[in-house]
Tab-separated table of C-alpha atoms and ligand atoms in Angstrom:
chain	number	residue	atom	x	y	z
X	165	UNK	CA	-4.986	36.018	40.208
X	166	UNK	CA	-1.926	34.228	38.875
X	167	UNK	CA	-0.314	33.780	42.634
X	168	UNK	CA	1.867	30.465	42.545
X	169	UNK	CA	1.613	30.417	38.964
X	170	UNK	CA	4.955	30.199	36.950
X	171	UNK	CA	4.943	31.903	33.537
X	172	UNK	CA	7.198	31.201	31.068
X	173	UNK	CA	7.541	33.377	28.030
X	174	UNK	CA	9.941	32.711	25.213
X	175	UNK	CA	11.002	36.243	23.086
X	176	UNK	CA	12.182	35.515	19.653
X	177	UNK	CA	13.994	37.915	17.737
X	178	UNK	CA	11.017	40.374	16.037
X	179	UNK	CA	10.029	43.449	15.941
X	180	UNK	CA	7.512	42.880	18.204
X	181	UNK	CA	9.326	41.743	20.735
X	182	UNK	CA	8.790	45.123	22.712
X	183	UNK	CA	5.083	43.904	23.335
X	184	UNK	CA	5.999	41.147	25.851
X	185	UNK	CA	7.290	43.993	28.055
X	186	UNK	CA	3.750	44.488	28.429
X	187	UNK	CA	2.509	41.326	29.038
X	188	UNK	CA	5.287	40.780	31.094
X	189	UNK	CA	4.353	43.361	33.587
X	190	UNK	CA	0.559	42.503	33.276
X	191	UNK	CA	1.252	39.205	34.220
X	192	UNK	CA	3.469	40.173	37.310
X	193	UNK	CA	0.515	42.770	38.222
X	194	UNK	CA	-1.747	39.681	38.685
X	195	UNK	CA	0.847	37.990	41.059
X	196	UNK	CA	2.221	35.769	38.646
X	197	UNK	CA	6.386	34.269	38.573
X	198	UNK	CA	7.239	35.538	35.077
X	199	UNK	CA	10.497	33.969	33.867
X	200	UNK	CA	11.390	35.307	30.247
X	201	UNK	CA	14.168	33.369	27.872
X	202	UNK	CA	15.251	35.485	24.862
X	203	UNK	CA	16.974	34.182	21.877
X	204	UNK	CA	20.354	35.874	20.935
X	205	UNK	CA	18.300	37.795	17.997
X	206	UNK	CA	15.589	38.884	20.483
X	207	UNK	CA	18.201	41.129	22.039
X	208	UNK	CA	18.951	43.240	19.490
X	209	UNK	CA	14.870	44.680	19.553
X	210	UNK	CA	14.593	44.642	23.155
X	211	UNK	CA	17.137	44.564	26.172
X	212	UNK	CA	17.122	41.410	28.813
X	213	UNK	CA	17.431	44.071	31.318
X	214	UNK	CA	14.039	45.256	30.702
X	215	UNK	CA	12.638	42.008	31.485
X	216	UNK	CA	14.463	41.507	34.468
X	217	UNK	CA	13.376	44.706	36.177
X	218	UNK	CA	9.636	43.955	35.436
X	219	UNK	CA	9.968	40.938	36.461
X	220	UNK	CA	12.293	40.590	39.229
X	221	UNK	CA	13.892	37.623	37.444
X	222	UNK	CA	17.014	36.947	35.384
X	223	UNK	CA	16.377	36.792	31.815
X	224	UNK	CA	18.236	34.113	30.240
X	225	UNK	CA	19.499	34.382	26.364
X	226	UNK	CA	22.754	31.828	26.997
X	227	UNK	CA	22.278	28.329	27.684
X	228	UNK	CA	26.030	28.207	29.086
X	229	UNK	CA	25.467	31.432	31.163
X	230	UNK	CA	26.686	30.044	34.790
X	231	UNK	CA	25.299	33.114	36.796
X	232	UNK	CA	21.907	31.765	37.599
X	233	UNK	CA	19.973	30.201	40.714
X	234	UNK	CA	18.945	26.779	39.337
X	235	UNK	CA	20.734	23.314	38.641
X	236	UNK	CA	20.028	22.906	35.285
X	237	UNK	CA	18.300	25.764	34.109
X	238	UNK	CA	16.469	24.622	31.087
X	239	UNK	CA	15.057	21.715	32.871
X	240	UNK	CA	14.389	23.726	36.061
X	241	UNK	CA	12.735	26.212	34.251
X	242	UNK	CA	10.678	23.742	31.737
X	243	UNK	CA	9.598	21.871	35.286
X	244	UNK	CA	8.583	24.915	37.173
X	245	UNK	CA	6.401	26.264	34.341
X	246	UNK	CA	2.871	26.043	34.417
X	247	UNK	CA	2.211	27.216	31.012
X	248	UNK	CA	5.098	28.445	28.362
X	249	UNK	CA	3.949	31.157	25.916
X	250	UNK	CA	6.722	31.973	23.002
X	251	UNK	CA	5.626	35.606	21.405
X	252	UNK	CA	6.608	36.666	18.587
X	253	UNK	CA	7.674	33.430	17.649
X	254	UNK	CA	9.820	33.924	14.316
X	255	UNK	CA	9.718	32.016	11.405
X	256	UNK	CA	12.954	30.440	12.335
X	257	UNK	CA	12.195	29.277	16.448
X	258	UNK	CA	8.693	27.593	15.018
X	259	UNK	CA	11.147	25.818	11.902
X	260	UNK	CA	13.266	24.872	14.975
X	261	UNK	CA	10.886	23.820	17.321
X	262	UNK	CA	8.522	21.787	14.609
X	263	UNK	CA	11.772	19.935	13.426
X	264	UNK	CA	13.057	19.032	16.871
X	265	UNK	CA	16.057	21.099	16.971
X	266	UNK	CA	17.226	22.424	20.663
X	267	UNK	CA	20.071	24.674	20.007
X	268	UNK	CA	19.930	27.439	22.479
X	269	UNK	CA	18.140	28.075	25.767
X	270	UNK	CA	14.528	28.955	24.849
X	271	UNK	CA	14.513	26.011	22.287
X	272	UNK	CA	15.819	23.513	24.500
X	273	UNK	CA	13.323	24.746	27.364
X	274	UNK	CA	10.762	24.266	24.934
X	275	UNK	CA	11.940	20.665	24.353
X	276	UNK	CA	11.795	20.007	27.773
X	277	UNK	CA	8.538	21.334	29.175
X	278	UNK	CA	5.306	19.063	29.413
X	279	UNK	CA	3.305	21.898	30.231
X	280	UNK	CA	0.621	23.769	27.901
X	281	UNK	CA	2.621	25.535	25.123
X	282	UNK	CA	1.292	28.732	23.051
X	283	UNK	CA	2.788	30.277	19.996
X	284	UNK	CA	1.953	33.513	18.727
X	285	UNK	CA	3.805	33.282	15.169
X	286	UNK	CA	4.658	37.055	14.064
X	287	UNK	CA	6.565	37.759	10.722
X	288	UNK	CA	6.133	39.303	7.163
X	289	UNK	CA	3.307	38.311	5.419
X	290	UNK	CA	5.016	36.445	2.832
X	291	UNK	CA	6.924	34.656	5.395
X	292	UNK	CA	4.059	33.602	7.187
X	293	UNK	CA	2.140	32.291	4.227
X	294	UNK	CA	4.910	30.490	2.780
X	295	UNK	CA	4.070	26.815	2.854
X	296	UNK	CA	7.063	25.606	4.740
X	297	UNK	CA	6.196	28.005	7.663
X	298	UNK	CA	2.597	26.491	7.263
X	299	UNK	CA	3.474	23.161	7.485
X	300	UNK	CA	5.814	23.701	10.366
X	301	UNK	CA	3.062	25.448	12.229
X	302	UNK	CA	0.240	22.601	11.291
X	303	UNK	CA	2.957	20.269	12.657
X	304	UNK	CA	3.001	22.252	16.067
X	305	UNK	CA	-0.903	22.097	16.021
X	306	UNK	CA	-0.553	18.097	15.435
X	307	UNK	CA	1.571	18.289	18.599
X	308	UNK	CA	-1.328	19.751	20.448
X	309	UNK	CA	0.569	23.242	20.806
X	310	UNK	CA	-2.138	25.987	20.772
X	311	UNK	CA	-1.329	28.581	17.810
X	312	UNK	CA	-2.616	32.168	18.243
X	313	UNK	CA	-3.593	33.232	14.782
X	314	UNK	CA	-1.421	36.485	13.607
X	315	UNK	CA	-3.599	39.679	13.442
X	316	UNK	CA	-3.835	41.448	10.234
X	317	UNK	CA	-2.796	45.438	10.005
X	318	UNK	CA	0.337	47.353	8.897
X	319	UNK	CA	3.738	45.498	9.378
X	320	UNK	CA	6.728	47.121	10.233
X	321	UNK	CA	8.005	45.816	6.971
X	322	UNK	CA	5.594	48.703	5.475
X	323	UNK	CA	3.317	45.981	3.991
X	324	UNK	CA	-0.262	45.440	5.217
X	325	UNK	CA	-1.325	41.703	5.319
X	326	UNK	CA	-1.185	38.980	8.328
X	327	UNK	CA	1.650	38.071	10.511
X	328	UNK	CA	1.484	40.551	13.040
X	329	UNK	CA	1.563	39.872	16.559
X	330	UNK	CA	-1.790	40.435	18.129
X	331	UNK	CA	-2.178	42.911	21.132
X	332	UNK	CA	-0.886	41.816	24.539
X	333	UNK	CA	-4.575	41.635	25.955
X	334	UNK	CA	-5.121	38.970	23.558
X	335	UNK	CA	-1.984	37.204	24.530
X	336	UNK	CA	-2.905	37.716	28.443
X	337	UNK	CA	-6.233	36.160	27.771
X	338	UNK	CA	-4.879	32.937	26.417
X	339	UNK	CA	-2.109	32.520	29.558
X	340	UNK	CA	-5.055	33.387	31.934
X	341	UNK	CA	-7.508	30.409	30.402
X	342	UNK	CA	-4.816	28.500	30.731
X	343	UNK	CA	-3.815	28.843	34.340
X	344	UNK	CA	-5.939	31.268	36.022
X	345	UNK	CA	-8.934	29.400	37.179
X	346	UNK	CA	-10.133	25.954	38.022
X	347	UNK	CA	-11.880	24.555	35.062
X	348	UNK	CA	-15.189	23.663	36.622
X	349	UNK	CA	-17.181	24.722	33.927
X	350	UNK	CA	-15.425	22.239	31.386
X	351	UNK	CA	-17.665	19.764	29.554
X	352	UNK	CA	-20.194	22.340	29.921
X	353	UNK	CA	-21.958	24.702	27.359
X	354	UNK	CA	-23.323	28.366	28.760
X	355	UNK	CA	-25.781	30.104	26.642
X	356	UNK	CA	-25.227	33.947	27.580
X	357	UNK	CA	-27.418	36.751	26.419
X	358	UNK	CA	-26.227	40.144	26.783
X	359	UNK	CA	-27.029	44.060	26.019
X	360	UNK	CA	-29.707	45.615	24.802
X	361	UNK	CA	-32.124	45.368	21.749
X	362	UNK	CA	-33.247	47.528	19.160
X	363	UNK	CA	-36.996	48.080	17.796
X	364	UNK	CA	-36.848	49.517	14.614
X	365	UNK	CA	-39.594	52.510	13.975
X	366	UNK	CA	-38.369	53.450	10.868
X	367	UNK	CA	-34.870	53.029	8.664
X	368	UNK	CA	-33.621	55.781	10.798
X	369	UNK	CA	-35.050	55.464	14.278
X	370	UNK	CA	-35.309	52.863	16.941
X	371	UNK	CA	-36.529	51.867	20.228
X	372	UNK	CA	-33.541	50.596	22.630
X	373	UNK	CA	-32.530	51.079	26.407
X	374	UNK	CA	-29.109	52.037	27.891
X	375	UNK	CA	-27.562	48.531	28.522
X	376	UNK	CA	-24.027	48.298	27.158
X	377	UNK	CA	-23.790	44.418	27.443
X	378	UNK	CA	-20.722	44.996	29.943
X	379	UNK	CA	-22.451	42.476	33.040
X	380	UNK	CA	-23.101	39.850	30.014
X	381	UNK	CA	-19.780	40.071	28.470
X	382	UNK	CA	-18.056	39.565	31.676
X	383	UNK	CA	-19.958	36.376	32.721
X	384	UNK	CA	-19.314	35.396	28.851
X	385	UNK	CA	-15.727	35.801	29.306
X	386	UNK	CA	-15.332	34.298	32.976
X	387	UNK	CA	-17.474	31.001	31.983
X	388	UNK	CA	-15.303	30.663	29.101
X	389	UNK	CA	-11.887	31.059	31.391
X	390	UNK	CA	-13.223	28.628	33.743
X	391	UNK	CA	-13.452	26.209	30.826
X	392	UNK	CA	-17.134	26.178	29.345
X	393	UNK	CA	-17.846	26.254	25.736
X	394	UNK	CA	-19.888	29.971	25.684
X	395	UNK	CA	-22.661	30.856	23.161
X	396	UNK	CA	-22.990	34.839	23.436
X	397	UNK	CA	-25.963	36.139	22.048
X	398	UNK	CA	-25.630	39.540	22.052
X	399	UNK	CA	-27.696	42.708	21.328
X	400	UNK	CA	-25.760	45.621	19.651
X	401	UNK	CA	-22.830	46.856	22.124
X	402	UNK	CA	-19.612	49.029	21.287
X	403	UNK	CA	-17.523	46.678	23.776
X	404	UNK	CA	-14.803	44.237	22.305
X	405	UNK	CA	-16.670	40.351	22.940
X	406	UNK	CA	-14.726	38.168	24.715
X	407	UNK	CA	-12.190	36.282	23.156
X	408	UNK	CA	-13.227	32.602	23.729
X	409	UNK	CA	-17.140	33.126	23.032
X	410	UNK	CA	-19.108	31.728	19.988
X	411	UNK	CA	-20.415	35.203	19.329
X	412	UNK	CA	-24.025	35.339	17.904
X	413	UNK	CA	-24.734	39.265	17.070
X	414	UNK	CA	-28.688	40.019	17.119
X	415	UNK	CA	-30.650	43.614	16.880
X	416	UNK	CA	-34.295	42.865	17.605
X	417	UNK	CA	-36.052	40.890	20.658
X	418	UNK	CA	-37.424	38.656	17.777
X	419	UNK	CA	-33.783	38.325	16.487
X	420	UNK	CA	-32.690	37.259	20.168
X	421	UNK	CA	-35.561	35.152	21.031
X	422	UNK	CA	-34.511	32.985	17.330
X	423	UNK	CA	-31.339	32.568	18.307
X	424	UNK	CA	-31.497	31.789	22.283
X	425	UNK	CA	-34.421	29.262	20.410
X	426	UNK	CA	-31.704	27.985	18.154
X	427	UNK	CA	-29.209	27.294	20.791
X	428	UNK	CA	-30.949	26.676	23.844
X	429	UNK	CA	-31.125	22.901	23.690
X	430	UNK	CA	-27.550	22.793	23.202
X	431	UNK	CA	-26.763	24.639	26.730
X	432	UNK	CA	-26.580	22.953	29.923
X	433	UNK	CA	-26.813	26.789	31.963
X	434	UNK	CA	-28.401	29.665	30.178
X	435	UNK	CA	-27.816	33.250	31.877
X	436	UNK	CA	-29.951	36.120	30.405
X	437	UNK	CA	-28.547	39.395	31.038
X	438	UNK	CA	-30.004	40.766	28.146
X	439	UNK	CA	-32.355	43.926	28.469
X	440	UNK	CA	-34.783	42.775	25.840
X	441	UNK	CA	-37.563	45.188	24.919
X	442	UNK	CA	-40.936	44.175	26.253
X	443	UNK	CA	-42.439	45.970	23.279
X	444	UNK	CA	-42.390	46.522	19.831
X	445	UNK	CA	-43.483	48.926	17.217
X	446	UNK	CA	-46.612	47.129	15.520
X	447	UNK	CA	-45.756	48.757	12.165
X	448	UNK	CA	-41.814	49.602	10.870
X	449	UNK	CA	-41.958	52.250	8.196
X	450	UNK	CA	-40.025	51.252	5.329
X	451	UNK	CA	-39.332	54.985	4.571
X	452	UNK	CA	-38.033	57.635	7.341
X	453	UNK	CA	-41.131	59.080	8.804
X	454	UNK	CA	-41.461	62.712	8.184
X	455	UNK	CA	-42.205	65.082	11.105
X	456	UNK	CA	-45.492	66.693	11.085
X	457	UNK	CA	-47.524	69.459	12.951
X	458	UNK	CA	-48.903	67.862	15.994
X	459	UNK	CA	-48.059	64.994	18.513
X	460	UNK	CA	-47.264	61.581	16.911
X	461	UNK	CA	-47.921	58.379	18.558
X	462	UNK	CA	-46.208	55.030	17.944
X	463	UNK	CA	-48.105	51.947	18.576
X	464	UNK	CA	-46.508	48.849	20.384
X	465	UNK	CA	-47.109	45.449	20.931
X	466	UNK	CA	-45.649	42.896	23.305
X	467	UNK	CA	-42.335	40.895	22.492
X	468	UNK	CA	-42.154	37.660	23.541
X	469	UNK	CA	-40.852	36.504	27.161
X	470	UNK	CA	-37.994	34.511	26.133
X	471	UNK	CA	-36.741	33.825	29.817
X	472	UNK	CA	-40.373	32.604	30.587
X	473	UNK	CA	-40.150	30.238	27.474
X	474	UNK	CA	-37.154	29.029	28.315
X	475	UNK	CA	-38.369	28.207	32.201
X	476	UNK	CA	-41.429	26.530	30.290
X	477	UNK	CA	-39.546	23.865	28.139
X	478	UNK	CA	-36.428	23.734	29.740
X	479	UNK	CA	-34.491	20.525	29.065
X	480	UNK	CA	-33.560	18.248	31.860
X	481	UNK	CA	-30.846	19.596	34.217
X	482	UNK	CA	-30.897	22.622	32.487
X	483	UNK	CA	-29.850	25.430	34.948
X	484	UNK	CA	-31.812	28.818	34.231
X	485	UNK	CA	-30.366	32.127	35.405
X	486	UNK	CA	-32.286	35.611	34.578
X	487	UNK	CA	-31.577	39.080	35.519
X	488	UNK	CA	-33.744	41.937	37.046
X	489	UNK	CA	-33.465	45.358	37.093
X	490	UNK	CA	-35.605	47.316	39.342
X	491	UNK	CA	-36.146	51.090	40.557
X	492	UNK	CA	-38.447	49.976	43.473
X	493	UNK	CA	-39.227	46.655	45.392
X	494	UNK	CA	-35.928	45.137	43.992
X	495	UNK	CA	-36.537	41.747	46.051
X	496	UNK	CA	-40.421	41.692	45.866
X	497	UNK	CA	-40.275	42.117	42.229
X	498	UNK	CA	-37.102	39.680	41.617
X	499	UNK	CA	-38.647	36.906	43.868
X	500	UNK	CA	-42.077	37.171	41.342
X	501	UNK	CA	-40.018	36.714	38.494
X	502	UNK	CA	-38.241	33.894	39.904
X	503	UNK	CA	-41.875	32.090	40.242
X	504	UNK	CA	-43.273	33.469	37.439
X	505	UNK	CA	-40.931	32.390	34.855
X	506	UNK	CA	-39.788	28.901	36.635
X	507	UNK	CA	-36.407	29.884	36.796
X	508	UNK	CA	-33.558	28.936	39.173
X	509	UNK	CA	-31.645	32.152	39.847
X	510	UNK	CA	-32.210	35.856	39.421
X	511	UNK	CA	-29.738	38.482	39.443
X	512	UNK	CA	-31.438	41.344	40.654
X	513	UNK	CA	-29.979	44.432	41.101
X	514	UNK	CA	-31.346	48.281	41.863
X	515	UNK	CA	-30.423	50.994	39.248
X	516	UNK	CA	-30.767	53.283	42.186
X	517	UNK	CA	-28.091	51.599	44.257
X	518	UNK	CA	-24.864	53.582	43.464
X	519	UNK	CA	-22.455	51.719	41.597
X	520	UNK	CA	-24.675	49.320	39.972
X	521	UNK	CA	-26.886	49.356	36.693
X	522	UNK	CA	-25.869	50.401	33.298
X	523	UNK	CA	-22.707	51.168	31.766
X	524	UNK	CA	-20.622	50.764	35.015
X	525	UNK	CA	-17.819	48.905	35.348
X	526	UNK	CA	-19.081	48.006	38.914
X	527	UNK	CA	-22.167	46.069	39.966
X	528	UNK	CA	-24.423	45.641	43.428
X	529	UNK	CA	-26.578	42.659	42.898
X	530	UNK	CA	-28.432	40.307	44.825
X	531	UNK	CA	-28.671	36.140	43.901
X	532	UNK	CA	-32.058	35.212	44.795
X	533	UNK	CA	-32.849	31.236	44.370
X	534	UNK	CA	-35.681	29.195	45.669
X	535	UNK	CA	-33.063	28.855	49.238
X	536	UNK	CA	-33.007	32.344	49.876
X	537	UNK	CA	-31.073	35.606	49.083
X	538	UNK	CA	-26.996	36.660	48.914
X	539	UNK	CA	-26.612	40.006	49.047
X	540	UNK	CA	-23.261	40.704	47.310
X	541	UNK	CA	-21.449	44.277	48.058
X	542	UNK	CA	-19.926	46.466	45.454
X	543	UNK	CA	-17.692	44.613	42.927
X	544	UNK	CA	-16.245	44.703	39.902
X	545	UNK	CA	-18.514	43.252	37.163
X	546	UNK	CA	-15.609	40.392	36.612
X	547	UNK	CA	-15.872	39.701	40.298
X	548	UNK	CA	-19.766	39.710	40.224
X	549	UNK	CA	-19.522	37.339	37.230
X	550	UNK	CA	-17.186	35.370	39.220
X	551	UNK	CA	-19.705	35.144	41.762
X	552	UNK	CA	-23.037	34.369	39.781
X	553	UNK	CA	-21.004	31.745	38.382
X	554	UNK	CA	-19.700	29.996	41.318
X	555	UNK	CA	-23.329	30.291	42.551
X	556	UNK	CA	-24.267	28.809	39.205
X	557	UNK	CA	-21.667	25.852	39.677
X	558	UNK	CA	-22.542	25.043	43.037
X	559	UNK	CA	-26.371	24.780	42.630
X	560	UNK	CA	-26.269	22.992	39.225
X	561	UNK	CA	-23.741	20.133	41.071
X	562	UNK	CA	-26.340	19.965	43.888
X	563	UNK	CA	-29.229	19.511	41.249
X	564	UNK	CA	-27.556	16.893	39.221
X	565	UNK	CA	-26.565	15.012	42.381
X	566	UNK	CA	-30.359	15.040	43.476
X	567	UNK	CA	-31.472	14.064	39.937
X	568	UNK	CA	-33.502	17.271	39.937
X	569	UNK	CA	-37.156	16.791	38.903
X	570	UNK	CA	-37.736	19.040	36.120
X	571	UNK	CA	-41.023	21.444	36.328
X	572	UNK	CA	-42.552	21.222	33.002
U	682	LIG	N1	-36.496	39.105	29.225
U	682	LIG	C1	-36.542	37.965	28.269
U	682	LIG	N2	-37.719	38.381	27.050
U	682	LIG	C2	-38.074	39.785	27.378
U	682	LIG	C3	-37.970	40.557	28.109
U	682	LIG	C4	-37.213	40.193	29.484
U	682	LIG	O1	-35.976	37.103	28.138
U	682	LIG	N3	-39.059	39.891	26.396
U	682	LIG	C5	-35.793	38.566	30.313
U	682	LIG	C6	-34.654	39.276	30.892
U	682	LIG	O2	-33.511	38.995	29.828
U	682	LIG	C7	-33.998	39.212	32.220
U	682	LIG	C8	-35.360	39.292	32.580
U	682	LIG	O3	-36.195	38.879	31.327
U	682	LIG	O4	-33.326	38.344	32.470
U	682	LIG	C9	-35.952	40.499	32.857
U	682	LIG	O5	-37.579	40.088	33.665
U	682	LIG	P1	-38.702	41.019	32.960
U	682	LIG	O6	-39.935	40.696	33.958
U	682	LIG	O7	-39.003	40.881	31.542
U	682	LIG	O8	-38.262	42.507	33.495
U	682	LIG	P2	-38.579	43.636	32.702
U	682	LIG	O9	-38.376	43.642	31.394
U	682	LIG	O10	-37.923	44.657	33.504
U	682	LIG	O11	-40.254	43.845	32.652
U	682	LIG	P3	-40.832	44.148	34.108
U	682	LIG	O12	-41.454	45.052	33.382
U	682	LIG	O13	-41.918	43.366	34.867
U	682	LIG	O14	-40.177	44.476	35.359
């Protein structure tokens, strides 16, 4: 994923410096060329040998160290980098950078680097909230640098507050967004629906399904890493939302309908992977229903078919993709849905195929369009998401070029 990309990591003196070992390791596993520059103070928290062992590159601390492979090291590294992340970024280094001070290897390389720069401030809460630090951070933002908001939590100094270095997975996501993929969806808004819906019976019970949201969340994440603005309308799930998507949490099919109708006109691409309930109880009891002798029946009514309504009221050049999860006659049912709902693509999967379906990290899908079908092999849900977006992007571009006539 990061083959041929050079990532510069600047590590400053903070207790969270140890987390960067995991980040460096994750980047190496994705085939990035990782170069770490440390401040002298950072070496009190983690040894440069750790980074050298993980990255296979010399970890540079001293500007005047002569034992290196580049000509003028700070310039060479600055030019080589595809992205430069400083994490943890101490108040001291933030202050230096904001005020043009370049007095060590990290700050000189930073000054010489013209590529995207990302800083993750991490320090004691009082230091972080100090107006001088805040002014410096604002200055960096004004210069076009990306600042990762620190997390709130228990800090090494024994207090709880803001100033914690976010988890290394979050730092990695910022780097991936910068360098991992072509930004072929930039300028597009993608509306994704994901997860199940819950139809209340009473304050205690509901009707739902086994959807975990994994497929939709993978699509939302991949679309945002490819440069799209992503609106993610999600039913109740227990997985972390993708970092760069705008999350709109909903509960019932009706909530999902309302949210989709609110945002649909902003979207260039709509991908409806949610498992929406087709039926909802006619009446919701305001009190817990007590059991009685004998059987009970719940009367259900149809919910609105959101996808169908989208297909009927689509705006010009809007690409709509639905999902079909079937247990029999996969292709026939999916083709029928493609036509009856007037959409551009149906992602079909069979619950009976091993490795496909709810809750798994993999999927086996067939992409069905008006032009035919593409069967994909067993893949991770991230890979499937990328393939779906490749197909969407490819068809979307063709349609735009052909000045697609919209069926009303
Ligand atoms: N869908 C929707 N609104 C609903 C139900 C489903 O938008 N009330 C969407 C899903 O998000 C998915 C697609 O429709 O993209 C699934 O098609 P659908 O025919 O509704 O499938 P099922 O609900 O499984 O229905 P069927 O009983 O016809 O298989």
